[in-house]
Amino acid sequence: MNRCVVGVDLGGTKIYTALADSRGRLAAEVRVPTGAREGPEAVIGRIAETVRRVMREAGVGPGAVAALGIGSPGPLDQAAGVVYNSPNLRGWINVPLRDRLREATGISVFLDNDANLAALGEFYFGAGRGSGNLLYVTVSTGIGAGIIIDGRIYRGAGGGAGEAGHMVISPGGPLCGCGRKGCLESLASGTAMAVRAAELVSAGRGKAILREAGDNPAALTAASVARAAGAGDPEAAGIISEAGAYLGMGLANLINVLNPDRLVMGGGALEAGSLFWDSMAGELAARALGPALGDVTVVKSVLGGKSGLMGAVALALDSCGKRLPKE
Ligand SMILES: [Zn+2]
């Protein structure tokens, strides 16, 4: 293999690295724990080690890798290659990740945020194939988005585009992690569902949900809510359908503004089951404007946990001038 690239998906808990050929086919892949607590230098050293490992496993020498793409939790400056104060990488403050990784590996490095790259991964290799204007929304502990317009990531003036989780949906609503009130993330994320459950429990209700958390209020999660709903508990079902409806409102707003042809949904909260999805889809259909609704196909991610990695591969291929074949 003489022209290949490396993709790295850097997360708060794991580093996922792969070597791919010029069509994005993976030749070797490896996952290791991030160990973010040990600080940026240790993590950068560990990333470089995974890069050497996939090269070794695929049998390629140092000169054969044309570029390395890496996705990182934000906020970050994509153009400068610097990760700011990332809540998912504790202790990372203004880390020049791109340049440090280039020094550590000797390969040209291209950096972008994880949601943008998940969108790019789905666009080229997943549920977004054949699309031209794609919106990717991930719902897990938080809510993030990646926007692709005319085949390119839309980053905005300062690289901050795609913060769909902080659209205000309910003025005066619950407090969000960003310090403001009523953001989509405070109403529709996995964290939001866990908070609603905790509120019920502290009001002396939500017995079935609490049982799913081992009768420990501190252990309540969105998964406890989903399990209770699956067993037929109406309070749990109420939490899930309300969160799904708020998500549908947010998505309708985005569809009305962006008029995408494809909306790809990812993230662990979709595991909350068909109730969450149906409630989201119902609200979306009720609130999106007819023409925009008619243009969009709503699908689940097909790459799942691989979307960020495949986006990093796509970024590397794109950046070294290997324009990807688009179906
Ligand atoms: Zn917010």
mmCIF file of C-alpha atoms and ligand atoms in Angstrom:
data_model
loop_
_atom_site.group_PDB
_atom_site.id
_atom_site.type_symbol
_atom_site.label_atom_id
_atom_site.label_comp_id
_atom_site.label_asym_id
_atom_site.label_seq_id
_atom_site.Cartn_x
_atom_site.Cartn_y
_atom_site.Cartn_z
ATOM 1 C CA MET A 1 0.000 0.000 0.000
ATOM 2 C CA ASN A 2 1.820 3.142 -1.074
ATOM 3 C CA ARG A 3 -0.659 5.993 -0.555
ATOM 4 C CA CYS A 4 -2.685 5.746 2.605
ATOM 5 C CA VAL A 5 -3.929 7.892 5.475
ATOM 6 C CA VAL A 6 -4.471 7.573 9.200
ATOM 7 C CA GLY A 7 -7.666 8.597 11.001
ATOM 8 C CA VAL A 8 -7.866 9.186 14.757
ATOM 9 C CA ASP A 9 -11.019 9.625 16.823
ATOM 10 C CA LEU A 10 -9.888 11.143 20.117
ATOM 11 C CA GLY A 11 -12.562 10.850 22.782
ATOM 12 C CA GLY A 12 -12.750 11.520 26.500
ATOM 13 C CA THR A 13 -12.505 7.784 27.229
ATOM 14 C CA LYS A 14 -10.844 6.163 24.204
ATOM 15 C CA ILE A 15 -8.507 6.758 21.302
ATOM 16 C CA TYR A 16 -9.643 4.990 18.118
ATOM 17 C CA THR A 17 -7.038 4.928 15.352
ATOM 18 C CA ALA A 18 -7.089 3.309 11.913
ATOM 19 C CA LEU A 19 -5.053 3.174 8.745
ATOM 20 C CA ALA A 20 -7.026 3.417 5.498
ATOM 21 C CA ASP A 21 -6.309 3.213 1.778
ATOM 22 C CA SER A 22 -7.163 5.973 -0.684
ATOM 23 C CA ARG A 23 -10.771 4.774 -0.893
ATOM 24 C CA GLY A 24 -11.234 4.795 2.866
ATOM 25 C CA ARG A 25 -10.994 1.026 3.325
ATOM 26 C CA LEU A 26 -9.506 0.205 6.723
ATOM 27 C CA ALA A 27 -6.346 -1.931 6.751
ATOM 28 C CA ALA A 28 -5.699 -1.868 10.508
ATOM 29 C CA GLU A 29 -7.428 -0.381 13.535
ATOM 30 C CA VAL A 30 -6.759 -0.091 17.241
ATOM 31 C CA ARG A 31 -8.580 1.235 20.319
ATOM 32 C CA VAL A 32 -6.879 2.201 23.585
ATOM 33 C CA PRO A 33 -8.050 4.095 26.677
ATOM 34 C CA THR A 34 -7.393 7.852 26.475
ATOM 35 C CA GLY A 35 -6.159 8.276 30.032
ATOM 36 C CA ALA A 36 -7.034 11.986 29.774
ATOM 37 C CA ARG A 37 -6.250 12.469 33.468
ATOM 38 C CA GLU A 38 -2.542 12.031 32.742
ATOM 39 C CA GLY A 39 -2.551 15.254 30.725
ATOM 40 C CA PRO A 40 -2.041 16.237 27.085
ATOM 41 C CA GLU A 41 1.599 15.153 26.664
ATOM 42 C CA ALA A 42 0.868 11.584 27.785
ATOM 43 C CA VAL A 43 -2.220 11.415 25.549
ATOM 44 C CA ILE A 44 -0.363 12.785 22.501
ATOM 45 C CA GLY A 45 2.363 10.183 23.097
ATOM 46 C CA ARG A 46 -0.299 7.470 23.270
ATOM 47 C CA ILE A 47 -1.939 8.657 20.019
ATOM 48 C CA ALA A 48 1.469 8.581 18.285
ATOM 49 C CA GLU A 49 1.982 5.029 19.566
ATOM 50 C CA THR A 50 -1.394 3.914 18.097
ATOM 51 C CA VAL A 51 -0.358 5.481 14.766
ATOM 52 C CA ARG A 52 2.889 3.474 14.763
ATOM 53 C CA ARG A 53 0.921 0.348 15.695
ATOM 54 C CA VAL A 54 -1.573 0.556 12.809
ATOM 55 C CA MET A 55 1.293 1.268 10.403
ATOM 56 C CA ARG A 56 3.146 -1.782 11.697
ATOM 57 C CA GLU A 57 0.053 -3.976 11.478
ATOM 58 C CA ALA A 58 -0.685 -2.842 7.922
ATOM 59 C CA GLY A 59 2.994 -3.186 6.968
ATOM 60 C CA VAL A 60 3.512 0.383 5.746
ATOM 61 C CA GLY A 61 6.627 2.515 6.185
ATOM 62 C CA PRO A 62 6.840 6.130 7.371
ATOM 63 C CA GLY A 63 6.841 7.656 3.874
ATOM 64 C CA ALA A 64 3.637 5.927 2.783
ATOM 65 C CA VAL A 65 1.203 7.837 4.990
ATOM 66 C CA ALA A 66 0.067 10.979 3.178
ATOM 67 C CA ALA A 67 -1.894 12.626 6.000
ATOM 68 C CA LEU A 68 -3.426 12.117 9.408
ATOM 69 C CA GLY A 69 -6.926 13.358 10.263
ATOM 70 C CA ILE A 70 -7.955 13.684 13.898
ATOM 71 C CA GLY A 71 -11.262 14.515 15.530
ATOM 72 C CA SER A 72 -11.260 15.882 19.061
ATOM 73 C CA PRO A 73 -13.898 17.066 21.498
ATOM 74 C CA GLY A 74 -14.195 20.853 21.302
ATOM 75 C CA PRO A 75 -14.152 23.704 21.683
ATOM 76 C CA LEU A 76 -11.191 23.991 19.358
ATOM 77 C CA ASP A 77 -9.682 26.233 16.683
ATOM 78 C CA GLN A 78 -9.713 24.119 13.562
ATOM 79 C CA ALA A 79 -7.555 26.495 11.508
ATOM 80 C CA ALA A 80 -4.893 26.890 14.225
ATOM 81 C CA GLY A 81 -5.048 23.228 15.247
ATOM 82 C CA VAL A 82 -5.516 24.108 18.916
ATOM 83 C CA VAL A 83 -7.858 22.440 21.429
ATOM 84 C CA TYR A 84 -9.187 24.986 23.938
ATOM 85 C CA ASN A 85 -10.519 24.145 27.376
ATOM 86 C CA SER A 86 -12.345 20.903 26.544
ATOM 87 C CA PRO A 87 -14.720 19.617 29.226
ATOM 88 C CA ASN A 88 -14.193 16.059 27.914
ATOM 89 C CA LEU A 89 -10.397 16.268 28.149
ATOM 90 C CA ARG A 90 -9.788 17.529 31.633
ATOM 91 C CA GLY A 91 -6.693 19.683 32.007
ATOM 92 C CA TRP A 92 -6.462 20.461 28.278
ATOM 93 C CA ILE A 93 -6.112 24.216 27.968
ATOM 94 C CA ASN A 94 -4.979 25.641 24.625
ATOM 95 C CA VAL A 95 -3.181 22.474 23.526
ATOM 96 C CA PRO A 96 -1.564 22.771 20.048
ATOM 97 C CA LEU A 97 -2.675 19.229 19.200
ATOM 98 C CA ARG A 98 -2.091 19.423 15.452
ATOM 99 C CA ASP A 99 1.510 20.633 15.693
ATOM 100 C CA ARG A 100 2.460 18.410 18.624
ATOM 101 C CA LEU A 101 1.080 15.355 16.855
ATOM 102 C CA ARG A 102 2.911 16.266 13.649
ATOM 103 C CA GLU A 103 6.154 16.479 15.649
ATOM 104 C CA ALA A 104 5.445 13.156 17.332
ATOM 105 C CA THR A 105 4.566 11.262 14.124
ATOM 106 C CA GLY A 106 6.301 13.136 11.287
ATOM 107 C CA ILE A 107 2.968 13.123 9.375
ATOM 108 C CA SER A 108 0.909 16.151 8.226
ATOM 109 C CA VAL A 109 -1.998 16.466 10.651
ATOM 110 C CA PHE A 110 -5.499 17.919 10.111
ATOM 111 C CA LEU A 111 -7.779 18.576 13.072
ATOM 112 C CA ASP A 112 -11.513 19.149 13.398
ATOM 113 C CA ASN A 113 -14.155 18.720 16.073
ATOM 114 C CA ASP A 114 -15.773 15.335 16.627
ATOM 115 C CA ALA A 115 -19.310 16.312 15.522
ATOM 116 C CA ASN A 116 -18.075 17.814 12.230
ATOM 117 C CA LEU A 117 -16.099 14.663 11.507
ATOM 118 C CA ALA A 118 -18.968 12.342 12.429
ATOM 119 C CA ALA A 119 -21.048 14.285 9.878
ATOM 120 C CA LEU A 120 -18.267 13.935 7.288
ATOM 121 C CA GLY A 121 -17.904 10.206 8.022
ATOM 122 C CA GLU A 122 -21.618 9.586 7.471
ATOM 123 C CA PHE A 123 -21.556 11.826 4.389
ATOM 124 C CA TYR A 124 -18.840 9.847 2.614
ATOM 125 C CA PHE A 125 -19.142 6.362 4.050
ATOM 126 C CA GLY A 126 -22.442 5.986 5.921
ATOM 127 C CA ALA A 127 -26.076 7.054 6.016
ATOM 128 C CA GLY A 128 -25.283 10.282 4.147
ATOM 129 C CA ARG A 129 -24.046 8.713 0.918
ATOM 130 C CA GLY A 130 -25.670 10.330 -2.091
ATOM 131 C CA SER A 131 -26.533 13.462 -0.108
ATOM 132 C CA GLY A 132 -25.410 17.007 -0.964
ATOM 133 C CA ASN A 133 -26.642 18.969 2.055
ATOM 134 C CA LEU A 134 -26.486 16.952 5.225
ATOM 135 C CA LEU A 135 -27.297 17.643 8.838
ATOM 136 C CA TYR A 136 -25.896 15.236 11.419
ATOM 137 C CA VAL A 137 -27.248 15.422 14.963
ATOM 138 C CA THR A 138 -25.941 13.330 17.825
ATOM 139 C CA VAL A 139 -27.911 12.870 21.033
ATOM 140 C CA SER A 140 -26.127 11.301 23.998
ATOM 141 C CA THR A 141 -25.164 12.966 27.282
ATOM 142 C CA GLY A 142 -25.166 16.198 25.244
ATOM 143 C CA ILE A 143 -26.481 17.219 21.820
ATOM 144 C CA GLY A 144 -24.182 18.229 18.978
ATOM 145 C CA ALA A 145 -24.421 18.701 15.238
ATOM 146 C CA GLY A 146 -22.334 18.780 12.096
ATOM 147 C CA ILE A 147 -23.509 20.660 9.025
ATOM 148 C CA ILE A 148 -22.433 19.840 5.464
ATOM 149 C CA ILE A 149 -23.417 22.313 2.779
ATOM 150 C CA ASP A 150 -22.741 21.558 -0.882
ATOM 151 C CA GLY A 151 -20.407 18.759 0.138
ATOM 152 C CA ARG A 152 -18.293 20.807 2.578
ATOM 153 C CA ILE A 153 -18.301 21.112 6.359
ATOM 154 C CA TYR A 154 -19.881 24.424 7.371
ATOM 155 C CA ARG A 155 -17.800 25.813 10.257
ATOM 156 C CA GLY A 156 -19.014 29.419 10.505
ATOM 157 C CA ALA A 157 -16.948 32.571 11.022
ATOM 158 C CA GLY A 158 -15.070 31.366 14.097
ATOM 159 C CA GLY A 159 -15.486 27.603 13.760
ATOM 160 C CA GLY A 160 -18.362 27.535 16.218
ATOM 161 C CA ALA A 161 -21.167 26.386 13.896
ATOM 162 C CA GLY A 162 -23.238 23.351 14.775
ATOM 163 C CA GLU A 163 -23.966 24.032 18.456
ATOM 164 C CA ALA A 164 -27.488 22.710 17.987
ATOM 165 C CA GLY A 165 -27.692 21.646 21.630
ATOM 166 C CA HIS A 166 -27.764 25.265 22.712
ATOM 167 C CA MET A 167 -30.682 26.468 20.625
ATOM 168 C CA VAL A 168 -33.130 27.941 23.103
ATOM 169 C CA ILE A 169 -36.318 25.899 22.870
ATOM 170 C CA SER A 170 -38.061 26.867 26.107
ATOM 171 C CA PRO A 171 -37.264 30.284 27.599
ATOM 172 C CA GLY A 172 -37.079 29.884 31.364
ATOM 173 C CA GLY A 173 -36.680 26.091 30.950
ATOM 174 C CA PRO A 174 -34.201 23.912 32.846
ATOM 175 C CA LEU A 175 -30.639 25.069 33.464
ATOM 176 C CA CYS A 176 -28.197 23.907 30.774
ATOM 177 C CA GLY A 177 -24.530 22.950 31.216
ATOM 178 C CA CYS A 178 -23.659 26.144 29.308
ATOM 179 C CA GLY A 179 -25.175 28.237 32.123
ATOM 180 C CA ARG A 180 -28.244 29.389 30.210
ATOM 181 C CA LYS A 181 -31.815 28.130 30.474
ATOM 182 C CA GLY A 182 -34.055 26.122 28.164
ATOM 183 C CA CYS A 183 -31.438 24.944 25.646
ATOM 184 C CA LEU A 184 -32.344 21.863 23.572
ATOM 185 C CA GLU A 185 -29.654 19.904 25.436
ATOM 186 C CA SER A 186 -31.308 20.652 28.795
ATOM 187 C CA LEU A 187 -34.602 19.250 27.474
ATOM 188 C CA ALA A 188 -33.831 16.382 25.102
ATOM 189 C CA SER A 189 -30.417 14.826 25.887
ATOM 190 C CA GLY A 190 -29.756 11.661 27.862
ATOM 191 C CA THR A 191 -28.645 13.889 30.728
ATOM 192 C CA ALA A 192 -31.957 15.783 30.551
ATOM 193 C CA MET A 193 -33.909 12.527 30.845
ATOM 194 C CA ALA A 194 -31.859 11.516 33.895
ATOM 195 C CA VAL A 195 -32.476 14.931 35.496
ATOM 196 C CA ARG A 196 -36.254 14.663 34.890
ATOM 197 C CA ALA A 197 -36.201 11.211 36.523
ATOM 198 C CA ALA A 198 -34.284 12.567 39.527
ATOM 199 C CA GLU A 199 -36.853 15.362 39.891
ATOM 200 C CA LEU A 200 -39.701 12.818 39.900
ATOM 201 C CA VAL A 201 -37.925 10.675 42.477
ATOM 202 C CA SER A 202 -37.195 13.582 44.789
ATOM 203 C CA ALA A 203 -40.911 14.426 44.625
ATOM 204 C CA GLY A 204 -41.657 10.900 45.902
ATOM 205 C CA ARG A 205 -42.672 9.480 42.506
ATOM 206 C CA GLY A 206 -40.879 7.531 39.764
ATOM 207 C CA LYS A 207 -40.708 4.295 41.808
ATOM 208 C CA ALA A 208 -40.340 2.027 38.756
ATOM 209 C CA ILE A 209 -37.504 4.149 37.345
ATOM 210 C CA LEU A 210 -35.721 4.203 40.704
ATOM 211 C CA ARG A 211 -35.933 0.411 40.872
ATOM 212 C CA GLU A 212 -34.060 0.244 37.541
ATOM 213 C CA ALA A 213 -31.296 2.290 39.184
ATOM 214 C CA GLY A 214 -30.965 -0.208 42.040
ATOM 215 C CA ASP A 215 -33.021 2.085 44.327
ATOM 216 C CA ASN A 216 -30.097 4.507 44.329
ATOM 217 C CA PRO A 217 -31.168 8.021 43.244
ATOM 218 C CA ALA A 218 -27.529 8.915 42.475
ATOM 219 C CA ALA A 219 -27.416 6.085 39.906
ATOM 220 C CA LEU A 220 -30.383 7.325 37.816
ATOM 221 C CA THR A 221 -29.525 7.550 34.113
ATOM 222 C CA ALA A 222 -31.355 7.764 30.799
ATOM 223 C CA ALA A 223 -30.862 3.987 30.582
ATOM 224 C CA SER A 224 -32.853 3.477 33.815
ATOM 225 C CA VAL A 225 -35.650 5.549 32.305
ATOM 226 C CA ALA A 226 -35.513 3.534 29.051
ATOM 227 C CA ARG A 227 -35.617 0.213 30.908
ATOM 228 C CA ALA A 228 -38.595 1.307 33.030
ATOM 229 C CA ALA A 229 -40.409 2.536 29.927
ATOM 230 C CA GLY A 230 -39.683 -0.762 28.191
ATOM 231 C CA ALA A 231 -41.329 -2.541 31.133
ATOM 232 C CA GLY A 232 -44.454 -0.428 30.665
ATOM 233 C CA ASP A 233 -43.973 2.325 33.270
ATOM 234 C CA PRO A 234 -46.068 5.364 32.241
ATOM 235 C CA GLU A 235 -43.914 7.927 34.106
ATOM 236 C CA ALA A 236 -40.790 6.752 32.273
ATOM 237 C CA ALA A 237 -42.659 6.765 28.971
ATOM 238 C CA GLY A 238 -43.748 10.335 29.707
ATOM 239 C CA ILE A 239 -40.138 11.473 30.235
ATOM 240 C CA ILE A 240 -39.001 9.840 26.996
ATOM 241 C CA SER A 241 -41.843 11.111 24.839
ATOM 242 C CA GLU A 242 -41.432 14.653 26.199
ATOM 243 C CA ALA A 243 -37.683 14.617 25.486
ATOM 244 C CA GLY A 244 -38.366 13.204 22.013
ATOM 245 C CA ALA A 245 -40.896 15.952 21.309
ATOM 246 C CA TYR A 246 -38.413 18.672 22.317
ATOM 247 C CA LEU A 247 -35.825 17.056 20.065
ATOM 248 C CA GLY A 248 -38.330 17.102 17.193
ATOM 249 C CA MET A 249 -38.923 20.836 17.765
ATOM 250 C CA GLY A 250 -35.199 21.561 17.615
ATOM 251 C CA LEU A 251 -34.776 19.450 14.484
ATOM 252 C CA ALA A 252 -37.736 21.189 12.803
ATOM 253 C CA ASN A 253 -36.074 24.565 13.469
ATOM 254 C CA LEU A 254 -32.822 23.315 11.940
ATOM 255 C CA ILE A 255 -34.587 21.838 8.918
ATOM 256 C CA ASN A 256 -36.483 25.091 8.343
ATOM 257 C CA VAL A 257 -33.221 27.066 8.412
ATOM 258 C CA LEU A 258 -30.891 24.711 6.531
ATOM 259 C CA ASN A 259 -33.210 22.774 4.168
ATOM 260 C CA PRO A 260 -31.007 19.649 4.152
ATOM 261 C CA ASP A 261 -31.759 16.661 1.935
ATOM 262 C CA ARG A 262 -30.563 14.244 4.628
ATOM 263 C CA LEU A 263 -30.788 14.290 8.420
ATOM 264 C CA VAL A 264 -28.615 11.637 10.045
ATOM 265 C CA MET A 265 -29.283 10.886 13.712
ATOM 266 C CA GLY A 266 -26.585 9.378 15.925
ATOM 267 C CA GLY A 267 -25.728 8.960 19.603
ATOM 268 C CA GLY A 268 -26.580 6.626 22.453
ATOM 269 C CA ALA A 269 -29.897 8.292 23.373
ATOM 270 C CA LEU A 270 -31.488 6.686 20.317
ATOM 271 C CA GLU A 271 -31.206 3.455 22.323
ATOM 272 C CA ALA A 272 -34.074 4.872 24.412
ATOM 273 C CA GLY A 273 -36.234 2.957 21.951
ATOM 274 C CA SER A 274 -38.916 3.557 19.368
ATOM 275 C CA LEU A 275 -40.945 5.806 21.692
ATOM 276 C CA PHE A 276 -38.177 8.437 21.612
ATOM 277 C CA TRP A 277 -37.807 8.179 17.850
ATOM 278 C CA ASP A 278 -41.557 8.214 17.128
ATOM 279 C CA SER A 279 -42.182 11.180 19.380
ATOM 280 C CA MET A 280 -39.271 13.063 17.756
ATOM 281 C CA ALA A 281 -40.475 12.226 14.243
ATOM 282 C CA GLY A 282 -44.070 13.215 15.035
ATOM 283 C CA GLU A 283 -43.102 16.621 16.397
ATOM 284 C CA LEU A 284 -40.656 17.203 13.547
ATOM 285 C CA ALA A 285 -43.349 16.488 10.966
ATOM 286 C CA ALA A 286 -45.799 18.776 12.766
ATOM 287 C CA ARG A 287 -43.401 21.713 13.023
ATOM 288 C CA ALA A 288 -41.183 21.681 9.931
ATOM 289 C CA LEU A 289 -42.417 23.685 6.957
ATOM 290 C CA GLY A 290 -43.928 21.547 4.219
ATOM 291 C CA PRO A 291 -41.401 22.062 1.420
ATOM 292 C CA ALA A 292 -38.370 21.621 3.702
ATOM 293 C CA LEU A 293 -39.979 18.551 5.266
ATOM 294 C CA GLY A 294 -40.598 17.126 1.826
ATOM 295 C CA ASP A 295 -36.940 17.531 0.871
ATOM 296 C CA VAL A 296 -35.428 15.754 3.862
ATOM 297 C CA THR A 297 -34.947 12.067 4.559
ATOM 298 C CA VAL A 298 -34.429 11.278 8.246
ATOM 299 C CA VAL A 299 -32.229 8.254 8.909
ATOM 300 C CA LYS A 300 -30.203 6.694 11.701
ATOM 301 C CA SER A 301 -26.423 6.662 11.551
ATOM 302 C CA VAL A 302 -25.129 3.456 9.974
ATOM 303 C CA LEU A 303 -21.535 3.893 11.155
ATOM 304 C CA GLY A 304 -22.474 4.259 14.848
ATOM 305 C CA GLY A 305 -19.310 4.427 16.954
ATOM 306 C CA LYS A 306 -17.218 4.524 13.772
ATOM 307 C CA SER A 307 -18.624 7.740 12.284
ATOM 308 C CA GLY A 308 -15.997 10.014 13.895
ATOM 309 C CA LEU A 309 -13.145 7.736 12.870
ATOM 310 C CA MET A 310 -14.378 7.520 9.269
ATOM 311 C CA GLY A 311 -14.739 11.313 9.240
ATOM 312 C CA ALA A 312 -11.119 11.636 10.343
ATOM 313 C CA VAL A 313 -10.118 9.329 7.475
ATOM 314 C CA ALA A 314 -12.205 11.443 5.059
ATOM 315 C CA LEU A 315 -10.623 14.665 6.371
ATOM 316 C CA ALA A 316 -7.144 13.236 5.825
ATOM 317 C CA LEU A 317 -7.980 12.055 2.296
ATOM 318 C CA ASP A 318 -9.619 15.368 1.430
ATOM 319 C CA SER A 319 -6.758 17.398 2.899
ATOM 320 C CA CYS A 320 -4.045 15.637 0.916
ATOM 321 C CA GLY A 321 -5.904 16.186 -2.320
ATOM 322 C CA LYS A 322 -7.366 12.711 -2.689
ATOM 323 C CA ARG A 323 -10.899 13.872 -3.405
ATOM 324 C CA LEU A 324 -13.120 11.061 -2.358
ATOM 325 C CA PRO A 325 -15.313 9.238 -4.830
ATOM 326 C CA LYS A 326 -18.897 10.323 -4.078
ATOM 327 C CA GLU A 327 -21.734 8.023 -5.010
HETATM 328 ZN ZN ZN B 1 -26.950 25.401 26.638
#
